[in-house]
Amino acid sequence: MAPLASRFSSLLTNQRPFRRLALGCGAVRAYGGLAPRPRAARCPVAARRHSLRSPVAPLSTSGTERGRGGTGWLWSVYRDTKKKTEDSIPLILNNAVNPNTIFANNEMSLEDIEIYGFDYDYTLAFYSSHLHTLIFNIARDILVHEHRYPEGLREYDYIPDFVIRGLHYDVQKALLMKIDAFHYIQLGTVYRGLNPVPDKEVIAMYEGSHVPLEIMSDFYGKSSHGHTMKQFMDIFSLPEMTLLSCVNDYFMKHNIDYEPVHLYKDVKEAIGDVHVKGILYRAVEADIEKYICYGEQTHAVLRKLSENGKKMFLITNSPFDFVDRGMNYIVGKDWRDLFDVVIVQADKPSFFNDRRKPFRRITDNGVLLWDRIHKLDKGKIYKQGNLYEFLRLTGWRGSKVLYFGDHIYSDLADLTLKHGWRTGAIIPELRKEIKIMNTEQYIHTMTWLQGLTSLVERMQVYRDPASQAVVQEWIKEREDIRSQTKRFFNSQFGSLFRTYHNPTYFSRRLSRFADIYMASLSCLLDYDLRHTFFPRRNPLQHESPFWPEQGSLSTARVPMQARWTQGSPE
C-alpha cells in the first residue's frame, strides 16, 4: 500500500505548482522524511554534483529567512504553508488507489508461474462477521463450563471493531499492544482488558517503549521458550484477543486476583477446542450461507487459471468434510476437478519443516487408508504429509510455483526462506484501509500532517523563547493530528500497516515474506496472466525521488481493466 507521504512527495517535487510548497514548508519525502541539508561544497564541481542529485529544497532556513524571524513571520509561514497544502488536495484526490490492485514487494511475472497453490480459510473461502461472534461465544462458554471461570463472563459479547490483526500480547503483564517494525510500542495502543494503559505507566513497566528481542515471540509469533510476547497474525485470532481482553476486564472490575499466564493458556486452549473438537466446523456446515460469503469471484479465478493450463493444488489445515462442504457452496460439486492435488489437515507450519509425517489417502467417506503413497493423483484427497515428500512426488519446485495464504508465518514464511516458491498474501483488511485512505478527510488530514511536520523540522532552528513557543504549539498540533489518523482505521489500535509513520511489525513481516499482496484472490481477475509486478522504488531516506509516477497507482502500475477512480462502482 503506497503511503500517502509518497504520493504527496511525488506531487510536490514533480509538479510545478507544488514546488513552491516544497520550498515553503520543506521538501516532504517518502515516509515523512526531509531532504538533509548538504554540507558546504568544497568546490564548484561538488556544488554542481549536489544540485543534480537534490532537486528539492535543503532542510535549513535560508539566510533571508533567518534574517526575518519573529513569531509574526512564523505564523505567516504557517498560514501560507497550510493554504498551499489545501490547494494540493484536489490533485492528490485524483491519485486515488484502486482497492483491487495487487501490490508487489518483489518483482514477479505471472508468465513464469506454472503452478498455483492455495490455502483454504480466508484465501479461497471468506467468512462473514458472524463467524468471529460464533468462535467468541463458544470459547467463552468453554471457559465457564470446563475451566470453571465465573458465570458473569456470559455478560460479555463479541466486540467486532475492538482489535486488529498483528497485535502483540504480553502474557505475563496481560497487556495487548501494537509494536512497530523497530520493536517500539506505539504509545496509546496498550490495553489492559478493555481500557487503555496510560503512557507513563507503559514507559515505567518497559523502561521506555522498546521491547527487547529476547522477550519477543518466536519465529511463528508464538510465546514459547522463555518469550513473554505472543503475536496474533491469524484472522481467526481476532475473537481470541477480544476474549482475552474481556476476561481480563471482568477480573479487574471485580477485584479478582488471577495469574495472567494461566488466563492466557486457558483462553488459548478454549479457542483451540473450538477448532480441534470440530464445534466450529459443524456449526458452519449446518448454516453455511450465514457464515461463508458466496465465492463467485473465487470460482472465476480458479476457472481462469484452469482454462489457461495452470496446475493447481490446495494445502489446508482444515478437515476434508469442512472443505468439501464449503467448496461445493463456493465452486460447485465438481470443484475437485480443478485441482491436481488436494491436501487437508496438513498441520502447517509443521508441514513445511517436519519430514517425518507421510501422506495418507482419505476416501470420500472419510476412511483413512493404510497403503503407501507413491504418487499424488488428481481427484484423490490426502491428509498430513510434508512438503519435502510433496516436492519429491510432484517435482513442483522453485519460482514456477506461487502459493497464496492469509497467514504470513504459517503459510508463507518457510516457502520463501527455505523453498524458493513465490508467495502471495491475502489481506482482507487491505480493501477497507485503502477506501479510508482515498477519502477526502483522510487525505486532507495526512497532507497537512506532512506539511506541518516539515514546517516544524524547518523552523526549529529559531531558538529564541518566543519562536520556540510557536514551534511547540505546532508540535502539539502535530501530536493531536497523529492521534486522529489512528482513529481513522481503529479507535484503539489504528492501521494494520502503520504505527504513525513507521511500518508495523506485521507490515515488515508482510514485506519480507510475500512477493505480492492483495485484498482477495478476485484481484487476479483484473490482470493478464503474463503481467509482471514491479515493486515501487520508494526512495531511501538519503535518496531523492526521481520519477513522477512514484507513489501513484493511477496509470503506470495498474492494468487497464483495473484502473479505478473515486466514485466509480467496484
Coordinates of C-alpha atoms in Angstrom, one line a residue:
M1 CA 0.0 0.0 0.0
A2 CA 1.6 3.3 -1.1
P3 CA 2.0 5.6 1.8
L4 CA 0.2 9.0 1.3
A5 CA 3.5 10.7 2.1
S6 CA 5.0 9.1 -1.0
R7 CA 2.0 10.2 -3.2
F8 CA 2.3 13.7 -1.7
S9 CA 6.0 13.8 -2.2
S10 CA 5.6 12.9 -5.8
L11 CA 3.2 15.8 -6.4
L12 CA 5.4 18.3 -4.5
T13 CA 8.6 17.5 -6.3
N14 CA 7.4 16.8 -9.8
Q15 CA 4.5 19.2 -10.3
R16 CA 5.4 22.8 -11.0
P17 CA 2.5 24.4 -9.0
F18 CA 3.7 22.5 -5.9
R19 CA 7.4 23.2 -6.0
R20 CA 6.7 26.4 -4.1
L21 CA 5.0 24.4 -1.4
A22 CA 8.1 22.2 -1.2
L23 CA 10.3 25.3 -0.8
G24 CA 7.9 26.9 1.7
C25 CA 7.5 24.0 4.1
G26 CA 10.5 21.8 3.5
A27 CA 10.8 19.0 1.0
V28 CA 8.5 16.3 2.1
R29 CA 10.0 12.9 1.3
A30 CA 8.6 9.4 1.2
Y31 CA 7.9 8.1 4.7
G32 CA 7.6 11.6 6.0
G33 CA 11.3 12.4 5.9
L34 CA 13.0 15.6 4.7
A35 CA 15.9 16.3 2.4
P36 CA 19.1 16.7 4.5
R37 CA 21.0 20.0 4.4
P38 CA 24.1 19.5 2.4
R39 CA 27.5 20.4 3.8
A40 CA 29.1 23.4 2.2
A41 CA 30.5 22.4 -1.1
R42 CA 34.3 22.5 -1.2
C43 CA 34.5 23.2 -4.9
P44 CA 32.2 24.2 -7.8
V45 CA 32.2 20.6 -9.1
A46 CA 30.9 19.3 -5.8
A47 CA 28.3 22.0 -5.6
R48 CA 27.1 21.1 -9.1
R49 CA 27.0 17.4 -8.2
H50 CA 24.8 18.1 -5.3
S51 CA 22.4 20.3 -7.3
L52 CA 22.0 17.4 -9.8
R53 CA 21.3 15.0 -7.0
S54 CA 19.0 17.1 -4.9
P55 CA 16.2 18.8 -6.8
V56 CA 14.4 19.7 -3.6
A57 CA 14.9 22.5 -1.0
P58 CA 17.5 22.0 1.7
L59 CA 16.3 21.5 5.3
S60 CA 17.7 24.5 7.0
T61 CA 16.3 28.0 6.6
S62 CA 17.9 30.4 4.2
G63 CA 19.8 33.5 5.2
T64 CA 16.8 35.6 4.2
E65 CA 14.5 33.5 6.4
R66 CA 16.9 33.7 9.4
G67 CA 17.0 37.5 8.9
R68 CA 13.3 37.7 9.1
G69 CA 12.4 35.6 12.2
G70 CA 9.8 36.6 14.8
T71 CA 6.6 35.0 15.8
G72 CA 4.5 37.0 13.4
W73 CA 6.6 35.8 10.5
L74 CA 6.5 32.2 11.7
W75 CA 2.7 32.3 11.8
S76 CA 2.6 33.8 8.4
V77 CA 4.7 30.9 7.0
Y78 CA 2.4 28.6 8.9
R79 CA -0.7 30.1 7.2
D80 CA 1.0 30.1 3.8
T81 CA 2.0 26.5 4.2
K82 CA -1.5 25.5 5.2
K83 CA -3.0 27.3 2.2
K84 CA -0.7 25.7 -0.3
T85 CA -1.2 22.3 1.3
E86 CA -5.0 22.7 1.0
D87 CA -4.6 23.7 -2.6
S88 CA -2.8 20.4 -3.3
I89 CA -5.8 18.3 -2.1
P90 CA -7.7 18.1 -5.5
L91 CA -4.6 16.8 -7.3
I92 CA -3.9 14.2 -4.7
L93 CA -7.5 13.1 -4.7
N94 CA -7.1 12.3 -8.4
N95 CA -4.4 9.8 -7.5
A96 CA -6.8 7.5 -5.5
V97 CA -5.6 3.9 -5.1
N98 CA -7.6 1.1 -6.6
P99 CA -8.6 -1.3 -3.8
N100 CA -8.4 -4.2 -6.3
T101 CA -4.8 -3.6 -7.0
I102 CA -2.2 -6.3 -6.5
F103 CA 0.8 -4.8 -4.7
A104 CA 4.4 -6.0 -5.2
N105 CA 7.2 -6.3 -2.6
N106 CA 9.3 -8.2 -5.1
E107 CA 9.4 -8.2 -8.9
M108 CA 7.4 -11.2 -10.2
S109 CA 6.0 -12.2 -13.6
L110 CA 2.9 -14.3 -13.8
E111 CA 4.2 -15.6 -17.1
D112 CA 6.8 -17.6 -15.1
I113 CA 4.2 -19.2 -12.9
E114 CA 3.1 -22.7 -13.9
I115 CA 1.6 -23.9 -10.7
Y116 CA -0.8 -22.1 -8.3
G117 CA -1.3 -23.3 -4.7
F118 CA -3.9 -22.1 -2.2
D119 CA -4.8 -22.2 1.5
Y120 CA -8.5 -22.6 2.1
D121 CA -9.7 -20.4 5.0
Y122 CA -9.6 -16.7 4.2
T123 CA -8.0 -17.5 0.9
L124 CA -10.5 -19.5 -1.2
A125 CA -13.2 -19.2 1.4
F126 CA -14.2 -15.9 3.0
Y127 CA -16.3 -15.7 6.1
S128 CA -18.9 -13.3 7.4
S129 CA -18.6 -11.4 10.7
H130 CA -20.9 -14.0 12.3
L131 CA -18.1 -16.5 12.4
H132 CA -16.0 -14.4 14.9
T133 CA -19.0 -14.0 17.1
L134 CA -19.6 -17.7 17.0
I135 CA -15.9 -18.5 17.9
F136 CA -16.0 -16.0 20.8
N137 CA -19.3 -17.3 22.2
I138 CA -18.2 -21.0 22.0
A139 CA -14.8 -20.3 23.6
R140 CA -16.4 -18.1 26.3
D141 CA -18.8 -20.9 27.3
I142 CA -15.9 -23.4 27.3
L143 CA -14.1 -21.2 29.8
V144 CA -17.2 -21.2 32.0
H145 CA -18.2 -24.8 31.7
E146 CA -14.9 -26.6 31.5
H147 CA -12.4 -24.3 33.2
R148 CA -14.8 -23.1 35.9
Y149 CA -14.5 -19.4 35.1
P150 CA -17.2 -17.1 36.6
E151 CA -20.7 -17.2 35.1
G152 CA -20.5 -13.4 34.9
L153 CA -18.4 -13.8 31.7
R154 CA -21.6 -14.5 29.8
E155 CA -22.4 -10.8 30.1
Y156 CA -19.7 -10.1 27.5
D157 CA -20.5 -10.2 23.8
Y158 CA -18.0 -10.1 20.9
I159 CA -16.8 -6.6 20.1
P160 CA -16.3 -6.6 16.3
D161 CA -14.1 -3.5 16.0
F162 CA -12.1 -3.7 19.2
V163 CA -8.8 -5.3 17.9
I164 CA -6.9 -5.6 14.7
R165 CA -4.6 -8.3 13.4
G166 CA -0.9 -8.3 14.1
L167 CA -1.0 -7.2 17.8
H168 CA 1.3 -8.4 20.5
Y169 CA 0.1 -9.7 23.8
D170 CA 2.4 -9.6 26.9
V171 CA 1.5 -12.9 28.5
Q172 CA 2.9 -12.1 32.0
K173 CA 1.6 -8.5 32.1
A174 CA -1.7 -9.2 30.4
L175 CA -1.2 -6.3 28.0
L176 CA -2.3 -6.1 24.4
M177 CA -0.4 -3.6 22.2
K178 CA 0.8 -2.7 18.7
I179 CA 4.5 -2.8 18.0
D180 CA 6.3 -1.3 15.1
A181 CA 9.0 -2.7 12.8
F182 CA 11.7 -1.5 15.1
H183 CA 10.3 -3.2 18.2
Y184 CA 8.9 0.1 19.7
I185 CA 5.4 0.1 21.3
Q186 CA 3.1 2.6 19.8
L187 CA 2.0 4.6 22.9
G188 CA -1.7 5.0 23.1
T189 CA -2.3 1.4 21.8
V190 CA -1.6 -0.5 25.0
Y191 CA -4.7 -2.1 26.6
R192 CA -5.2 -4.0 29.8
G193 CA -8.6 -5.6 29.5
L194 CA -10.8 -3.1 27.6
N195 CA -9.1 0.0 29.0
P196 CA -6.1 1.9 27.7
V197 CA -3.0 2.0 29.8
P198 CA -1.5 5.5 30.4
D199 CA 1.7 6.2 28.5
K200 CA 3.6 6.9 31.7
E201 CA 2.7 3.5 33.1
V202 CA 3.8 1.7 29.9
I203 CA 7.1 3.5 29.9
A204 CA 7.7 2.6 33.6
M205 CA 6.9 -1.1 33.0
Y206 CA 9.2 -1.4 30.0
E207 CA 11.8 1.2 31.0
G208 CA 10.9 3.0 27.8
S209 CA 8.8 1.9 24.8
H210 CA 11.3 -0.5 23.3
V211 CA 10.6 -4.3 23.5
P212 CA 13.9 -6.3 23.6
L213 CA 14.3 -9.1 21.1
E214 CA 14.7 -11.7 23.8
I215 CA 11.2 -11.3 25.1
M216 CA 9.5 -11.1 21.6
S217 CA 7.6 -14.0 20.2
D218 CA 9.4 -16.8 18.3
F219 CA 9.5 -17.0 14.5
Y220 CA 5.9 -18.1 14.1
G221 CA 4.6 -15.4 16.6
K222 CA 4.1 -17.9 19.5
S223 CA 5.1 -17.3 23.1
S224 CA 7.5 -20.1 24.0
H225 CA 11.0 -20.9 25.1
G226 CA 11.0 -18.1 27.6
H227 CA 9.4 -15.5 25.4
T228 CA 6.7 -13.4 27.0
M229 CA 5.1 -12.0 23.9
K230 CA 2.6 -13.6 21.6
Q231 CA 1.9 -12.1 18.2
F232 CA -1.6 -12.7 16.8
M233 CA -1.2 -13.0 13.0
D234 CA -4.2 -15.1 12.1
I235 CA -7.6 -13.6 11.2
F236 CA -9.1 -16.3 13.4
S237 CA -7.2 -14.8 16.3
L238 CA -9.5 -11.7 16.5
P239 CA -12.0 -13.4 18.7
E240 CA -9.2 -14.8 20.8
M241 CA -7.7 -11.3 21.5
T242 CA -11.2 -10.0 22.3
L243 CA -11.9 -12.8 24.7
L244 CA -8.6 -12.3 26.5
S245 CA -9.5 -8.6 26.9
C246 CA -13.0 -9.3 28.1
V247 CA -11.9 -11.9 30.8
N248 CA -9.1 -9.5 31.9
D249 CA -11.7 -6.7 32.2
Y250 CA -14.0 -8.9 34.3
F251 CA -11.3 -9.9 36.7
M252 CA -10.2 -6.3 37.2
K253 CA -13.7 -4.9 37.6
H254 CA -14.4 -7.5 40.3
N255 CA -11.0 -7.2 42.0
I256 CA -10.3 -10.9 41.4
D257 CA -6.7 -11.8 41.9
Y258 CA -5.5 -14.0 39.0
E259 CA -2.4 -15.3 37.3
P260 CA -2.2 -13.8 33.7
V261 CA -0.2 -16.8 32.4
H262 CA -3.0 -19.2 33.4
L263 CA -5.6 -16.9 31.8
Y264 CA -3.6 -16.8 28.5
K265 CA -3.2 -20.6 28.4
D266 CA -6.9 -21.3 29.3
V267 CA -8.2 -18.9 26.6
K268 CA -5.7 -20.4 24.1
E269 CA -6.9 -23.9 24.9
A270 CA -10.6 -22.9 24.7
I271 CA -10.1 -21.3 21.3
G272 CA -8.2 -24.4 20.2
D273 CA -11.0 -26.6 21.3
V274 CA -13.4 -24.7 19.1
H275 CA -11.4 -25.9 16.1
V276 CA -9.9 -29.2 17.3
K277 CA -13.2 -30.7 18.7
G278 CA -15.0 -29.8 15.4
I279 CA -17.5 -27.5 17.1
L280 CA -16.8 -24.7 14.6
Y281 CA -16.9 -26.9 11.6
R282 CA -20.2 -28.5 12.5
A283 CA -21.8 -25.1 13.1
V284 CA -20.6 -23.6 9.8
E285 CA -21.7 -26.7 7.8
A286 CA -25.1 -26.5 9.5
D287 CA -25.7 -22.9 8.3
I288 CA -23.2 -22.4 5.5
E289 CA -25.0 -19.4 3.9
K290 CA -24.7 -17.5 7.2
Y291 CA -21.0 -18.0 7.7
I292 CA -19.4 -18.3 4.2
C293 CA -19.6 -15.4 1.7
Y294 CA -20.5 -16.7 -1.7
G295 CA -17.4 -17.1 -3.7
E296 CA -18.4 -16.3 -7.3
Q297 CA -15.2 -14.4 -7.9
T298 CA -13.1 -17.2 -6.3
H299 CA -14.7 -19.6 -8.7
A300 CA -13.9 -17.3 -11.6
V301 CA -10.2 -17.1 -10.6
L302 CA -9.9 -20.9 -10.5
R303 CA -11.7 -21.2 -13.9
K304 CA -9.4 -18.6 -15.4
L305 CA -6.3 -20.4 -14.2
S306 CA -7.6 -23.8 -15.3
E307 CA -8.5 -22.5 -18.8
N308 CA -5.0 -21.2 -19.2
G309 CA -3.5 -24.6 -18.5
K310 CA -2.2 -23.8 -15.0
K311 CA -1.8 -26.6 -12.5
M312 CA -3.4 -26.0 -9.1
F313 CA -3.2 -27.5 -5.6
L314 CA -4.8 -27.0 -2.2
I315 CA -2.9 -27.3 1.1
T316 CA -5.1 -26.6 4.2
N317 CA -5.2 -27.4 7.9
S318 CA -9.0 -27.8 7.8
P319 CA -10.6 -31.2 7.6
F320 CA -11.9 -32.6 4.3
D321 CA -15.7 -32.6 5.2
F322 CA -15.5 -28.9 6.1
V323 CA -13.5 -28.0 3.0
D324 CA -15.7 -30.1 0.7
R325 CA -18.9 -28.6 2.1
G326 CA -17.5 -25.1 1.6
M327 CA -16.1 -25.6 -1.9
N328 CA -19.4 -27.2 -3.0
Y329 CA -21.0 -24.0 -2.0
I330 CA -18.4 -21.7 -3.5
V331 CA -17.4 -23.5 -6.7
G332 CA -19.8 -26.5 -7.1
K333 CA -19.7 -30.2 -6.8
D334 CA -17.0 -30.5 -9.4
W335 CA -14.6 -28.4 -7.5
R336 CA -12.1 -31.3 -7.2
D337 CA -11.7 -31.4 -11.0
L338 CA -10.0 -28.0 -10.8
F339 CA -7.2 -29.2 -8.5
D340 CA -4.3 -31.5 -9.3
V341 CA -3.6 -32.2 -5.6
V342 CA -5.7 -31.7 -2.5
I343 CA -4.1 -32.0 1.0
V344 CA -6.2 -31.5 4.1
Q345 CA -5.2 -31.4 7.8
A346 CA -1.7 -30.6 6.7
D347 CA -0.7 -29.2 10.1
K348 CA 1.0 -26.1 8.8
P349 CA 3.6 -24.7 9.5
S350 CA 5.0 -28.2 10.6
F351 CA 4.1 -29.4 7.1
F352 CA 6.9 -27.2 5.6
N353 CA 9.5 -28.4 8.1
D354 CA 8.8 -31.9 9.5
R355 CA 9.9 -34.7 7.2
R356 CA 8.6 -37.5 9.4
K357 CA 4.8 -37.4 8.5
P358 CA 3.9 -39.4 5.4
F359 CA 0.9 -38.7 3.3
R360 CA -2.3 -40.7 3.9
R361 CA -5.2 -41.0 1.5
I362 CA -8.8 -40.4 2.6
T363 CA -11.8 -42.0 0.9
D364 CA -14.9 -39.9 0.1
N365 CA -16.5 -41.5 3.2
G366 CA -13.6 -40.2 5.4
V367 CA -11.9 -43.5 5.8
L368 CA -8.1 -43.4 6.2
L369 CA -6.3 -45.9 4.0
W370 CA -3.1 -47.6 5.1
D371 CA -1.3 -48.1 1.8
R372 CA 2.0 -46.3 0.9
I373 CA 1.6 -43.2 -1.3
H374 CA 3.8 -43.4 -4.4
K375 CA 2.1 -40.6 -6.3
L376 CA -0.4 -37.8 -5.7
D377 CA -3.3 -38.5 -8.0
K378 CA -5.8 -35.9 -9.3
G379 CA -9.2 -36.2 -7.7
K380 CA -7.9 -38.0 -4.6
I381 CA -7.7 -36.5 -1.1
Y382 CA -4.6 -36.7 1.0
K383 CA -4.0 -36.0 4.7
Q384 CA -1.0 -34.7 6.6
G385 CA 2.3 -35.4 4.7
N386 CA 5.1 -32.9 4.4
L387 CA 6.5 -30.5 1.8
Y388 CA 9.7 -32.5 1.1
E389 CA 7.6 -35.5 0.1
F390 CA 5.3 -33.3 -1.8
L391 CA 8.2 -31.9 -3.8
R392 CA 9.6 -35.4 -4.5
L393 CA 6.3 -36.7 -5.8
T394 CA 5.3 -33.6 -7.9
G395 CA 8.6 -32.1 -8.9
W396 CA 7.0 -28.7 -8.4
R397 CA 10.0 -26.6 -7.2
G398 CA 11.2 -23.1 -7.2
S399 CA 9.9 -19.9 -8.6
K400 CA 7.4 -21.5 -11.0
V401 CA 5.2 -22.1 -8.0
L402 CA 3.0 -19.4 -6.5
Y403 CA 1.3 -20.1 -3.2
F404 CA -1.5 -17.9 -1.7
G405 CA -2.4 -17.7 2.0
D406 CA -3.5 -15.3 4.7
H407 CA -1.1 -16.3 7.5
I408 CA 2.2 -14.7 6.9
Y409 CA 4.1 -17.1 9.2
S410 CA 2.3 -20.4 8.8
D411 CA 1.5 -20.1 5.1
L412 CA 4.3 -18.0 3.5
A413 CA 7.5 -17.6 5.6
D414 CA 9.1 -21.1 5.1
L415 CA 8.1 -21.2 1.5
T416 CA 10.0 -18.0 0.8
L417 CA 13.0 -18.6 3.1
K418 CA 13.6 -22.4 2.5
H419 CA 12.0 -23.5 -0.7
G420 CA 12.1 -20.6 -3.1
W421 CA 8.4 -20.6 -4.0
R422 CA 6.8 -17.3 -4.9
T423 CA 4.2 -16.2 -2.3
G424 CA 1.0 -14.1 -2.4
A425 CA -0.5 -12.8 0.8
I426 CA -4.3 -12.4 1.1
I427 CA -5.0 -9.4 3.3
P428 CA -8.8 -8.8 3.6
E429 CA -8.3 -5.7 5.7
L430 CA -6.5 -4.0 2.8
R431 CA -9.6 -3.1 0.9
K432 CA -11.1 -1.3 3.9
E433 CA -8.0 0.6 4.7
I434 CA -7.5 1.7 1.1
K435 CA -11.0 3.0 0.9
I436 CA -10.4 5.1 4.0
M437 CA -7.1 6.4 2.6
N438 CA -9.0 7.5 -0.5
T439 CA -11.4 9.7 1.4
E440 CA -11.0 13.5 1.2
Q441 CA -11.0 13.7 5.0
Y442 CA -8.1 11.3 5.4
I443 CA -6.1 12.9 2.5
H444 CA -6.7 16.4 3.9
T445 CA -5.5 15.3 7.4
M446 CA -2.4 13.4 6.2
T447 CA -1.4 16.1 3.7
W448 CA -1.5 18.7 6.4
L449 CA 0.3 16.4 8.8
Q450 CA 3.2 16.1 6.3
G451 CA 3.3 19.8 5.7
L452 CA 3.2 20.6 9.4
T453 CA 6.0 18.0 10.1
S454 CA 8.2 19.6 7.6
L455 CA 7.4 23.1 8.9
V456 CA 8.4 22.0 12.4
E457 CA 11.6 20.5 11.2
R458 CA 12.5 23.5 9.1
M459 CA 11.7 26.2 11.7
Q460 CA 13.1 24.5 14.8
V461 CA 16.4 26.4 14.1
Y462 CA 14.9 29.5 15.7
R463 CA 16.0 29.1 19.3
D464 CA 14.7 32.3 21.0
P465 CA 11.9 31.6 23.5
A466 CA 9.1 33.2 21.6
S467 CA 9.9 31.3 18.4
Q468 CA 10.3 28.1 20.4
A469 CA 6.9 28.6 21.9
V470 CA 5.4 28.8 18.4
V471 CA 7.1 25.6 17.3
Q472 CA 5.9 23.9 20.5
E473 CA 2.4 24.8 19.6
W474 CA 2.9 23.2 16.1
I475 CA 4.4 20.1 17.8
K476 CA 1.3 19.8 20.0
E477 CA -1.0 20.2 16.9
R478 CA 1.1 17.5 15.2
E479 CA 0.6 15.1 18.0
D480 CA -3.2 15.7 18.0
I481 CA -3.3 15.0 14.3
R482 CA -1.3 11.8 14.7
S483 CA -3.8 10.6 17.2
Q484 CA -6.6 11.5 14.8
T485 CA -5.1 9.5 12.0
K486 CA -5.1 6.4 14.2
R487 CA -8.8 6.7 14.7
F488 CA -9.5 6.7 11.0
F489 CA -8.8 2.9 11.0
N490 CA -9.4 1.6 14.5
S491 CA -10.1 3.7 17.6
Q492 CA -7.9 1.6 19.8
F493 CA -5.0 0.4 17.6
G494 CA -5.1 2.3 14.3
S495 CA -3.9 0.9 11.0
L496 CA -2.8 -2.7 10.4
F497 CA 0.1 -1.4 8.4
R498 CA 1.5 1.6 10.2
T499 CA 2.3 2.9 13.7
Y500 CA 2.1 6.6 12.9
H501 CA 4.9 6.9 10.3
N502 CA 6.7 3.6 10.8
P503 CA 5.6 0.3 9.4
T504 CA 4.1 -2.1 11.9
Y505 CA 5.7 -5.3 12.9
F506 CA 3.1 -7.0 10.8
S507 CA 3.8 -4.8 7.8
R508 CA 7.5 -5.5 8.0
R509 CA 6.9 -9.3 8.0
L510 CA 4.5 -8.9 5.1
S511 CA 7.1 -7.1 3.0
R512 CA 9.7 -9.8 3.9
F513 CA 7.7 -13.0 3.2
A514 CA 5.2 -12.1 0.5
D515 CA 6.2 -11.3 -3.1
I516 CA 2.8 -9.8 -3.8
Y517 CA -0.2 -9.0 -1.6
M518 CA -3.8 -8.2 -2.3
A519 CA -7.3 -7.9 -0.6
S520 CA -8.6 -11.1 -2.2
L521 CA -8.0 -13.6 -4.9
S522 CA -10.5 -11.8 -7.0
C523 CA -7.9 -9.1 -7.7
L524 CA -6.3 -11.6 -10.1
L525 CA -9.3 -11.2 -12.5
D526 CA -8.0 -7.7 -13.4
Y527 CA -4.6 -8.9 -14.6
D528 CA -3.4 -10.8 -17.6
L529 CA -1.5 -14.0 -16.8
R530 CA 1.6 -12.6 -18.5
H531 CA 1.6 -9.5 -16.2
T532 CA 4.8 -8.5 -14.4
F533 CA 4.5 -6.9 -11.0
F534 CA 7.1 -4.3 -10.2
P535 CA 7.7 -3.1 -6.7
R536 CA 7.6 0.7 -6.3
R537 CA 11.0 2.3 -5.9
N538 CA 10.3 4.2 -2.7
P539 CA 13.3 6.4 -2.1
L540 CA 15.5 5.7 0.8
Q541 CA 16.0 8.4 3.3
H542 CA 19.2 9.6 1.6
E543 CA 17.8 9.4 -1.9
S544 CA 15.8 11.9 -3.9
P545 CA 12.6 10.8 -5.8
F546 CA 13.4 10.9 -9.5
W547 CA 10.3 9.7 -11.2
P548 CA 6.9 11.5 -11.4
E549 CA 4.9 8.3 -11.2
Q550 CA 6.4 7.2 -7.8
G551 CA 3.7 6.7 -5.3
S552 CA 0.8 6.8 -7.9
L553 CA -1.2 3.8 -8.9
S554 CA -3.5 5.7 -11.2
T555 CA -1.9 4.7 -14.5
A556 CA 1.5 3.1 -14.9
R557 CA 1.3 0.1 -12.5
V558 CA -2.4 -0.9 -12.8
P559 CA -3.6 -2.8 -15.9
M560 CA -6.3 -1.1 -18.0
Q561 CA -9.2 -3.2 -16.6
A562 CA -8.1 -2.4 -13.0
R563 CA -7.9 1.3 -13.3
W564 CA -10.3 3.0 -11.0
T565 CA -11.3 6.5 -10.0
Q566 CA -13.0 7.6 -6.8
G567 CA -16.8 7.4 -7.1
S568 CA -16.8 4.6 -9.7
P569 CA -18.5 1.4 -8.9
E570 CA -16.2 -1.5 -7.9

